[in-house]
Amino acid sequence: MPGVTLPPFPEDVPVHPLLVVDYQLIKAGDPTEIDTLWKAATELGFWYLKNHGVDAEVNGMFDMGAETMALPLAEKMKYEQGDDGMSFGYKAAGANATDETGALDTVEFINVSKDDALSYPKPTHRTYPSTVNARMESTITPFVRKSWEVNETLLNVFNRRLGLPDGELAKRHRIEEPSGSEARCIKNPPKPGGISEAKAAIGAHTDFGSLSFLHNRLGGLQVLVPGSESWQYIKPIPGHAICNLGDAMAIFSGGILRSNLHRVIPPPGNQSPYERWSLVFFTRPGNSCQLDALSAESKMIADALAKGPTNKYQTGSTAAEWFARRIKNQRIKNRAGPETWRASRGTEHQPSAI
C-alpha cells in the first residue's frame, strides 16, 4: 500500500532504458530537450519526465486510491462503471478480459472524470464514493489541473514539430469541453503463488487517448519495443513520471508519433509480494472530435500518410465512439467470443502479444 517501504527494482531483469525529458527545459523552449522529446515520441512513444512539479498531488492521489479501495466491495460496486462503454467510476477485478480467450484481469481501479473534477460539486457524468468526494477539491482537482497543464505543454510541442497551425491540437483538447480525460488510481494485487509472469494483470494494449502521465512505485509495466519479440520492463525511477502517447496522437499525426503496445504484469523479483499501485492522468480529445489524420493541416502529416496505410489513420469515428467501443468490448459481460476482444483493439494489435 502507499507509504510502505518497498524493495528496490531487481537488477537481473531485462529493462528498456527510456529517454529522460526535463519538463522545465521543455517549458523554457530548450531546443535540445525538445529534440529529445521528439525522438522519444517518434521512436517508442514512451519517456521519463522529471521536474514536472506534481509530486505533492501524486502522493495525495495515492492516499485517495487507498482510502477508496479499502471501502467494502458492496459500497464500491454502487459506483461501478457498467458495461455500456463508460470508463468513469469504479472497476472491479475480473470485470475485463485481458486477451481474446476471455482471461480475466486482476486489477481494480477508480477513475475520476476530468469533467466531474472541474464541475464539482455538480456532477457532469456521474457521482463517486465518499472517499473521492472528500478529496475532490483538496487533491483530485489540483492533480487534474496540473496534469492537464503538463500534457498540454507537451502537446503544444508536438503541434509545432508536426507543422500544424498554431493551436490546432489545442482545439481538439480543450479543457472546458467534455471528453474521456480522467485520473485513474489502480491497485494490482500481489502475484499469487504459482502464476507465471506471462499472465498479464492488464493485457497488451495501446492507450485510447492522446497522452498518458503515469506515476508508479513498483515494476510491472512492460513495453514491446518495435522490431522485438520480447517484453522489457520499464524501471520506476523516483521523481520521474512515465509518459506515453496514445492512439489519438498516432492517428492525428498519420503515424509519425508512436502509440506503442504495453502491458502490466506482476512486479518482478523481491517486489512480487507487494501490492502494485499506479496513478495515471489520461488526456483525451474532446468527445465530438473526429479521429482522422490531420493531413489537410500539415504537409509533414500528408507526406507520412501517403507512405503508410491510410485506413489505419482515418477511423471514421469520433473520440467518444472510439473510446466507448474499446471500453465496452473489454468488458467480460459483453463477451460473445474472440471477436469481442478484437473489437476493443487500437492502432497496434498483435494477438500473440499477451
XYZ file of C-alpha atoms in Angstrom:
354
model
C 0.000 0.000 0.000
C 1.081 3.627 -0.365
C 3.543 4.540 2.386
C 5.026 1.015 2.723
C 8.803 0.724 2.311
C 9.318 -1.205 -0.926
C 12.309 -3.287 -2.049
C 14.379 -1.927 -4.925
C 13.720 -2.913 -8.512
C 15.796 -6.047 -9.287
C 18.911 -5.715 -11.403
C 18.600 -9.053 -13.205
C 15.524 -8.489 -15.396
C 15.506 -7.111 -18.971
C 14.891 -3.347 -18.851
C 14.350 -0.919 -21.701
C 16.064 2.406 -20.972
C 13.776 5.343 -21.672
C 14.958 8.786 -22.674
C 14.690 11.354 -19.857
C 12.944 14.647 -20.616
C 13.175 17.660 -18.290
C 9.780 19.344 -18.171
C 11.180 22.676 -17.015
C 13.516 22.777 -20.018
C 10.604 21.923 -22.324
C 8.617 24.825 -20.839
C 11.617 27.087 -21.431
C 11.748 26.052 -25.108
C 15.180 24.412 -24.887
C 15.827 23.053 -28.418
C 17.994 20.112 -27.291
C 15.363 18.962 -24.818
C 12.637 19.319 -27.443
C 14.722 17.157 -29.793
C 14.958 14.508 -27.051
C 11.178 14.578 -26.555
C 10.585 14.286 -30.302
C 12.979 11.336 -30.578
C 11.178 9.539 -27.742
C 7.740 10.292 -29.170
C 8.525 9.100 -32.690
C 10.616 6.008 -31.889
C 8.965 4.327 -28.879
C 6.278 6.713 -27.673
C 7.454 6.379 -24.033
C 9.769 8.589 -21.975
C 10.577 9.612 -18.410
C 9.538 13.131 -17.385
C 11.335 14.824 -14.496
C 10.820 18.197 -12.783
C 7.087 18.133 -13.593
C 6.059 19.639 -10.241
C 3.128 17.309 -9.499
C 4.690 15.099 -6.788
C 2.673 16.508 -3.860
C -0.607 15.972 -5.699
C 0.504 12.477 -6.715
C 1.023 11.500 -3.062
C -2.457 12.737 -2.190
C -3.959 10.796 -5.086
C -2.347 7.561 -3.894
C -3.880 8.188 -0.473
C -7.277 8.737 -2.090
C -6.903 5.492 -4.003
C -6.005 3.521 -0.867
C -8.953 5.008 1.025
C -11.305 4.128 -1.818
C -10.067 0.564 -2.304
C -10.443 -0.024 1.469
C -14.205 0.528 1.218
C -16.432 -2.568 1.335
C -16.902 -4.106 -2.099
C -20.663 -3.599 -1.894
C -20.110 0.142 -1.422
C -17.644 0.360 -4.304
C -19.985 -1.562 -6.578
C -22.591 1.200 -6.213
C -20.228 3.268 -8.387
C -19.191 0.527 -10.872
C -18.675 1.900 -14.362
C -21.020 -0.603 -16.017
C -20.965 -2.359 -19.384
C -22.119 0.378 -21.754
C -18.742 1.886 -22.624
C -18.266 4.459 -19.858
C -14.946 4.385 -18.028
C -15.704 6.741 -15.136
C -16.270 5.200 -11.713
C -15.075 2.012 -10.035
C -13.876 -1.068 -11.931
C -13.827 -4.332 -10.015
C -11.190 -7.025 -10.509
C -12.270 -9.546 -13.130
C -14.633 -7.180 -14.964
C -12.413 -7.023 -18.071
C -10.813 -9.564 -20.379
C -7.055 -9.354 -20.896
C -6.932 -11.262 -24.184
C -9.174 -12.835 -26.792
C -9.502 -16.076 -24.790
C -11.509 -14.153 -22.177
C -8.885 -14.396 -19.411
C -9.959 -12.097 -16.570
C -7.949 -9.153 -15.333
C -6.851 -8.935 -11.692
C -6.882 -5.182 -11.084
C -9.351 -2.805 -9.526
C -9.303 0.943 -10.007
C -11.183 4.181 -9.557
C -11.498 6.564 -12.499
C -12.449 10.176 -11.879
C -13.540 12.163 -14.930
C -11.718 15.410 -15.616
C -15.124 16.968 -16.256
C -16.530 15.826 -12.899
C -13.448 17.063 -11.044
C -13.759 20.515 -12.621
C -17.544 20.797 -12.196
C -17.624 19.506 -8.592
C -19.902 19.524 -6.604
C -22.196 19.396 -9.643
C -21.781 16.054 -11.473
C -21.137 16.167 -15.220
C -21.084 12.406 -15.829
C -21.658 10.640 -12.517
C -21.227 10.590 -8.730
C -18.382 8.935 -6.786
C -17.715 7.219 -3.438
C -17.435 9.329 -0.286
C -13.640 8.867 -0.226
C -13.398 10.512 -3.649
C -15.729 13.380 -2.748
C -13.778 14.050 0.455
C -10.623 14.712 -1.584
C -12.122 16.189 -4.741
C -11.356 19.842 -4.049
C -8.175 19.374 -1.992
C -6.477 16.644 -4.012
C -8.161 15.458 -7.190
C -8.998 18.756 -8.909
C -5.481 20.175 -8.319
C -3.972 16.946 -9.674
C -6.217 17.107 -12.741
C -5.387 20.761 -13.449
C -1.628 20.318 -13.041
C -1.578 17.102 -15.077
C -3.602 18.754 -17.820
C -1.105 21.637 -17.911
C 1.834 19.232 -18.224
C 0.217 17.235 -21.020
C -0.976 20.353 -22.837
C 2.569 21.764 -22.791
C 3.871 18.575 -24.406
C 1.048 18.514 -26.961
C 1.920 22.077 -27.987
C 5.497 20.944 -28.691
C 4.181 18.175 -30.939
C 1.878 20.661 -32.652
C 4.852 22.800 -33.702
C 7.064 19.886 -34.753
C 4.276 18.408 -36.881
C 3.952 21.688 -38.759
C 0.353 22.176 -37.655
C -1.219 25.662 -37.440
C -0.860 27.284 -34.018
C -3.377 25.851 -31.587
C -4.553 23.042 -33.887
C -4.084 20.249 -31.337
C -5.275 22.528 -28.546
C -8.608 22.883 -30.398
C -9.051 19.133 -30.070
C -8.098 19.088 -26.382
C -9.913 21.980 -24.746
C -10.136 21.527 -21.004
C -13.640 23.050 -20.926
C -15.118 20.544 -23.372
C -16.498 17.117 -22.391
C -14.015 14.331 -23.032
C -12.875 10.944 -21.813
C -9.963 12.526 -19.931
C -9.657 11.067 -16.441
C -7.489 10.360 -13.417
C -7.117 6.657 -12.602
C -5.738 5.135 -9.408
C -5.027 1.412 -9.825
C -4.439 -1.406 -7.342
C -2.810 -4.601 -8.589
C -2.835 -7.471 -6.073
C 0.389 -9.296 -5.199
C 1.366 -12.123 -7.528
C -0.325 -15.313 -6.291
C 1.973 -18.301 -5.840
C 2.389 -20.410 -8.912
C 1.214 -17.895 -11.507
C 3.880 -17.108 -14.068
C 4.880 -13.599 -15.058
C 3.500 -14.314 -18.522
C -0.028 -13.967 -17.106
C -0.739 -10.294 -17.568
C -2.628 -8.257 -15.000
C -3.623 -5.842 -17.768
C -3.361 -7.308 -21.261
C -1.251 -5.955 -24.088
C -2.795 -2.743 -25.373
C -2.258 0.735 -26.714
C -3.804 3.630 -24.816
C -7.083 5.080 -26.074
C -6.326 8.781 -25.991
C -3.574 11.305 -26.631
C -1.112 11.388 -23.743
C -0.785 9.378 -20.515
C 1.012 10.792 -17.460
C 1.895 7.813 -15.219
C 3.251 7.538 -11.683
C 4.149 4.157 -10.189
C 6.333 2.832 -7.391
C 6.855 -0.798 -8.344
C 7.893 -2.560 -11.529
C 5.406 -4.385 -13.724
C 4.994 -2.075 -16.708
C 6.469 -3.636 -19.841
C 6.843 -2.447 -23.429
C 7.141 -4.408 -26.650
C 9.886 -2.472 -28.409
C 9.297 -2.137 -32.188
C 11.137 -4.893 -34.027
C 11.447 -7.025 -30.885
C 9.534 -10.158 -29.907
C 10.331 -9.953 -26.201
C 8.801 -7.770 -23.488
C 11.041 -5.490 -21.449
C 10.369 -3.810 -18.106
C 10.286 -0.068 -17.614
C 12.114 0.625 -14.358
C 10.344 3.065 -11.997
C 12.607 5.977 -11.026
C 11.683 8.141 -8.015
C 10.627 11.644 -9.032
C 10.205 10.636 -12.672
C 6.800 10.186 -14.278
C 6.454 7.887 -17.276
C 4.706 9.470 -20.250
C 3.398 7.697 -23.307
C 1.413 8.582 -26.387
C -1.934 7.004 -27.168
C -3.810 6.162 -30.326
C -5.310 9.620 -30.864
C -1.850 11.138 -31.383
C -0.781 8.320 -33.697
C -3.945 8.948 -35.722
C -3.706 12.764 -35.780
C -0.057 12.532 -36.887
C -0.596 9.896 -39.572
C 1.678 7.506 -37.686
C 4.576 9.917 -37.129
C 4.003 9.774 -33.372
C 4.017 6.269 -31.886
C 1.354 4.645 -29.733
C 3.211 1.567 -28.562
C 1.993 -1.761 -27.206
C 2.489 -2.196 -23.472
C 1.126 -4.315 -20.646
C 1.207 -4.634 -16.863
C 2.261 -7.869 -15.168
C 3.084 -8.645 -11.519
C 6.222 -6.885 -10.203
C 9.491 -8.792 -10.641
C 11.748 -10.418 -8.061
C 11.561 -9.250 -4.445
C 8.830 -6.781 -5.385
C 6.348 -9.535 -6.292
C 4.760 -9.968 -2.809
C 3.642 -6.329 -2.727
C 0.516 -4.618 -3.986
C 1.330 -2.567 -7.064
C -0.206 0.918 -7.073
C -0.154 3.246 -10.035
C -1.737 6.550 -10.947
C -2.385 7.874 -14.441
C -3.856 11.016 -15.898
C -5.175 10.338 -19.396
C -5.592 13.344 -21.697
C -8.045 12.509 -24.476
C -9.560 14.590 -27.295
C -12.973 16.190 -26.906
C -15.846 13.741 -27.326
C -17.038 15.270 -30.607
C -13.554 15.414 -32.178
C -13.176 13.355 -35.358
C -10.257 10.920 -35.154
C -8.534 11.273 -38.507
C -5.055 12.195 -39.647
C -4.607 15.974 -39.861
C -3.214 15.733 -43.375
C -5.035 18.830 -44.629
C -3.367 20.929 -41.935
C 0.227 19.652 -42.218
C 2.404 18.738 -45.195
C 4.514 16.529 -42.918
C 1.449 14.518 -41.928
C 0.177 14.398 -45.523
C 3.540 13.021 -46.671
C 3.551 10.400 -43.884
C 0.007 9.366 -44.711
C 0.889 8.929 -48.380
C 3.578 6.402 -47.423
C 1.554 4.399 -44.931
C -1.757 2.547 -44.532
C -4.303 5.360 -44.944
C -7.231 3.450 -43.464
C -5.333 2.969 -40.206
C -5.383 6.722 -39.557
C -8.818 7.579 -40.992
C -11.087 5.993 -38.428
C -14.445 7.488 -39.380
C -15.074 7.722 -35.658
C -15.328 10.442 -33.049
C -13.167 10.299 -29.945
C -16.230 9.365 -27.876
C -17.116 6.500 -30.234
C -13.507 5.238 -30.331
C -13.292 5.344 -26.547
C -16.677 3.697 -25.889
C -16.017 0.876 -28.384
C -12.767 -0.054 -26.727
C -14.092 0.159 -23.168
C -17.281 -1.750 -23.966
C -15.605 -4.616 -25.781
C -13.122 -5.254 -22.974
C -15.942 -5.927 -20.504
C -16.322 -9.633 -19.865
C -20.121 -9.370 -19.610
C -20.186 -8.181 -23.238
C -18.092 -11.090 -24.476
C -19.561 -13.139 -27.306
C -16.268 -14.733 -28.377
C -12.744 -13.805 -29.524
C -14.219 -11.181 -31.856
C -15.363 -9.103 -28.849
C -11.810 -8.635 -27.642
C -10.582 -7.917 -31.169
C -13.204 -5.169 -31.452
C -11.610 -3.455 -28.433
C -8.214 -3.021 -30.120
C -6.456 0.172 -31.171
C -3.906 1.233 -33.777
C -1.422 -1.529 -32.855
C -2.562 -5.076 -32.232
C -0.662 -8.347 -32.124
C -2.878 -11.209 -30.937
C 0.199 -13.163 -29.813
C 1.477 -10.266 -27.675
C -0.250 -11.197 -24.421
